[in-house]
Tab-separated table of C-alpha atoms in Angstrom:
chain	number	residue	atom	x	y	z
A	1	GLY	CA	90.373	83.540	92.182
A	2	GLY	CA	88.759	86.763	93.286
A	3	LYS	CA	86.760	85.015	96.037
A	4	ARG	CA	89.932	83.428	97.139
A	5	ARG	CA	91.817	86.687	97.294
A	6	GLU	CA	88.868	88.216	99.290
A	7	GLY	CA	89.289	85.236	101.741
A	8	ILE	CA	92.860	85.851	102.007
A	9	LEU	CA	92.458	89.470	102.943
A	10	SER	CA	89.704	88.415	105.446
A	11	LEU	CA	92.008	86.124	107.055
A	12	LEU	CA	94.848	88.593	107.206
A	13	GLU	CA	92.542	91.182	108.741
A	14	ASP	CA	91.450	88.873	111.446
A	15	THR	CA	94.906	87.928	112.676
A	16	ASN	CA	97.840	89.734	114.281
A	17	MET	CA	100.143	86.914	113.374
A	18	PRO	CA	101.781	86.310	109.893
A	19	LEU	CA	100.223	83.737	107.920
A	20	SER	CA	102.655	81.488	105.726
A	21	GLY	CA	101.952	80.853	102.034
A	22	THR	CA	101.826	77.099	103.072
A	23	GLU	CA	99.079	77.720	105.534
A	24	LEU	CA	97.108	79.802	103.103
A	25	ALA	CA	97.538	77.235	100.385
A	26	ARG	CA	96.290	74.397	102.656
A	27	HIS	CA	93.304	76.598	103.817
A	28	PHE	CA	92.184	77.301	100.213
A	29	ASN	CA	93.254	73.979	98.712
A	30	VAL	CA	95.624	75.464	96.209
A	31	SER	CA	99.371	75.405	95.575
A	32	ARG	CA	101.696	77.769	97.365
A	33	GLN	CA	102.633	79.287	94.088
A	34	VAL	CA	98.896	80.271	93.561
A	35	ILE	CA	98.965	82.046	96.823
A	36	VAL	CA	102.329	83.873	95.748
A	37	GLN	CA	100.450	85.110	92.493
A	38	ASP	CA	97.388	86.232	94.577
A	39	MET	CA	99.669	88.156	96.858
A	40	ALA	CA	101.238	89.928	93.799
A	41	LEU	CA	97.761	90.676	92.364
A	42	LEU	CA	96.655	92.132	95.834
A	43	ARG	CA	99.665	94.248	96.123
A	44	ALA	CA	99.020	95.562	92.585
A	45	GLN	CA	95.624	96.653	93.917
A	46	ARG	CA	97.481	98.788	96.438
A	47	MET	CA	96.801	96.319	99.364
A	48	GLN	CA	99.437	96.895	102.119
A	49	ILE	CA	100.576	93.235	102.313
A	50	LEU	CA	103.996	92.567	103.635
A	51	SER	CA	105.938	89.302	103.206
A	52	THR	CA	108.369	88.202	105.817
A	53	TYR	CA	110.209	84.973	106.530
A	54	LYS	CA	107.347	84.023	108.826
A	55	GLY	CA	104.653	84.789	106.365
A	56	TYR	CA	102.257	87.490	105.149
A	57	PHE	CA	100.222	90.154	106.933
A	58	LEU	CA	98.507	93.382	106.470
A	59	ASP	CA	100.441	96.517	107.309
A	60	ALA	CA	97.585	98.685	108.470
A	61	ALA	CA	99.170	99.409	111.790
A	62	VAL	CA	102.071	101.229	110.286
A	63	LYS	CA	99.842	104.162	109.367
A	64	GLU	CA	99.291	105.004	113.059
A	65	GLN	CA	102.956	105.161	113.873
A	66	TYR	CA	106.046	107.482	113.422
A	67	VAL	CA	108.511	106.305	110.760
A	68	ARG	CA	112.073	106.925	110.283
A	69	ILE	CA	114.816	105.384	108.089
A	70	PHE	CA	118.191	104.723	109.599
A	71	ARG	CA	121.474	104.319	107.638
A	72	VAL	CA	123.561	101.801	109.526
A	73	HIS	CA	126.873	100.071	109.190
A	74	HIS	CA	128.083	97.062	111.124
A	75	ASP	CA	129.584	93.542	110.670
A	76	THR	CA	127.297	90.589	110.617
A	77	GLU	CA	128.168	89.549	114.192
A	78	HIS	CA	126.438	92.813	115.509
A	79	THR	CA	123.157	92.215	113.656
A	80	LEU	CA	121.303	90.754	116.679
A	81	ASP	CA	122.608	93.544	119.006
A	82	LYS	CA	121.473	96.212	116.692
A	83	LEU	CA	117.937	94.747	116.069
A	84	GLN	CA	117.431	94.124	119.877
A	85	LEU	CA	118.503	97.788	120.455
A	86	ILE	CA	115.822	99.032	118.222
A	87	VAL	CA	112.977	96.909	119.618
A	88	ASP	CA	114.224	97.541	123.205
A	89	TYR	CA	113.464	101.202	122.656
A	90	GLY	CA	110.045	100.559	121.292
A	91	GLY	CA	110.865	100.319	117.520
A	92	LYS	CA	109.617	97.829	115.104
A	93	VAL	CA	112.067	97.089	112.144
A	94	LEU	CA	109.875	96.980	109.014
A	95	ASP	CA	112.621	96.154	106.398
A	96	VAL	CA	116.189	96.269	105.433
A	97	PHE	CA	117.356	97.761	102.034
A	98	VAL	CA	120.470	98.556	100.265
A	99	GLU	CA	121.336	100.980	97.393
A	100	HIS	CA	123.178	98.739	94.911
A	101	PRO	CA	125.170	100.570	92.368
A	102	LEU	CA	124.031	98.354	89.480
A	103	TYR	CA	120.587	97.113	90.636
A	104	GLY	CA	119.363	100.121	92.573
A	105	GLN	CA	117.359	99.644	95.647
A	106	ILE	CA	117.017	96.065	96.976
A	107	ARG	CA	114.570	95.590	99.800
A	108	ALA	CA	113.336	92.860	102.064
A	109	ASP	CA	110.517	93.048	104.654
A	110	LEU	CA	111.577	91.977	108.146
A	111	MET	CA	108.718	93.006	110.598
A	112	ILE	CA	110.727	92.559	113.757
A	113	ALA	CA	108.892	93.820	116.805
A	114	ASN	CA	110.545	92.163	119.897
A	115	ARG	CA	113.749	90.501	121.017
A	116	MET	CA	112.539	87.038	120.367
A	117	GLU	CA	111.687	87.884	116.679
A	118	ALA	CA	115.174	89.523	116.312
A	119	LYS	CA	116.835	86.220	117.636
A	120	GLN	CA	114.736	84.051	115.418
A	121	PHE	CA	115.662	86.138	112.398
A	122	VAL	CA	119.411	85.849	113.112
A	123	GLU	CA	118.921	81.987	113.912
A	124	GLN	CA	117.238	81.602	110.525
A	125	MET	CA	119.995	83.515	108.758
A	126	GLU	CA	122.562	81.271	110.280
A	127	ALA	CA	120.620	78.080	109.821
A	128	HIS	CA	120.264	78.643	106.157
A	129	GLU	CA	123.749	80.072	105.935
A	130	ALA	CA	122.214	83.110	104.300
A	131	HIS	CA	124.159	86.272	103.549
A	132	PRO	CA	122.621	89.611	104.580
A	133	LEU	CA	121.834	92.268	101.819
A	134	LYS	CA	124.452	94.520	103.550
A	135	LEU	CA	127.208	92.379	102.112
A	136	LEU	CA	126.489	93.699	98.788
A	137	THR	CA	127.312	97.288	99.853
A	138	ASP	CA	130.268	96.845	102.262
A	139	ASP	CA	127.923	96.431	105.363
A	140	CYS	CA	126.120	99.700	104.592
A	141	HIS	CA	122.292	99.338	104.764
A	142	TYR	CA	119.110	100.986	105.744
A	143	HIS	CA	116.236	100.083	107.971
A	144	THR	CA	112.767	101.519	108.044
A	145	VAL	CA	111.626	101.684	111.799
A	146	VAL	CA	108.193	102.584	113.222
A	147	ALA	CA	107.645	103.561	116.766
A	148	GLY	CA	104.749	105.070	118.841
A	149	SER	CA	106.371	108.479	119.118
A	150	GLU	CA	109.135	110.740	117.805
A	151	GLU	CA	110.787	110.485	121.126
A	152	GLN	CA	111.255	106.727	120.784
A	153	LEU	CA	112.759	107.190	117.395
A	154	ASP	CA	115.146	109.904	118.789
A	155	LEU	CA	116.352	107.399	121.566
A	156	ILE	CA	116.891	104.641	118.982
A	157	GLU	CA	118.865	107.097	116.891
A	158	GLN	CA	120.952	108.269	119.880
A	159	GLU	CA	121.722	104.708	120.874
A	160	LEU	CA	122.534	103.526	117.456
A	161	LYS	CA	124.997	106.424	117.193
A	162	MET	CA	126.457	105.736	120.628
A	163	ARG	CA	127.066	102.173	119.687
A	164	GLY	CA	128.713	103.117	116.406
A	165	TYR	CA	126.087	101.620	114.150
A	166	LEU	CA	124.532	104.753	112.739
A	167	GLN	CA	126.250	106.157	109.536
A	168	GLU	CA	125.652	109.792	108.794
């Protein structure tokens, strides 16, 4: 198990693309559930592994960026527009989270860095008839966004505000 986890880390370090649990399971000739357990153990060791709908990857690049959390509010039909706005100004949407009155914070990693990934995310949501987290909190939710500069984050904030997505 330890050697497999070292191998998983090595593969994640050598790629810029997310690796799916299925791909990793095939590579190591184990079940996908074993990979899920390995990821939990690696995270417990403080490894910065993120899980998205496209797969797993290391989050080392985030340390080199500027980070801001935006509180937003919009209906589901505006999801794509909001995500594309963020990436158009150089942002990367790391996650979405809500503050639920009963369960506390509920978070999901997104890792959306360009228009195509934003479109694919919305298409996946529609294909699976999945409900976004924001529905739990009357459309209010948060995104952690990284960018190369504070100026980019300021532009994202201004545009979110101008389009009525930003909630103060």
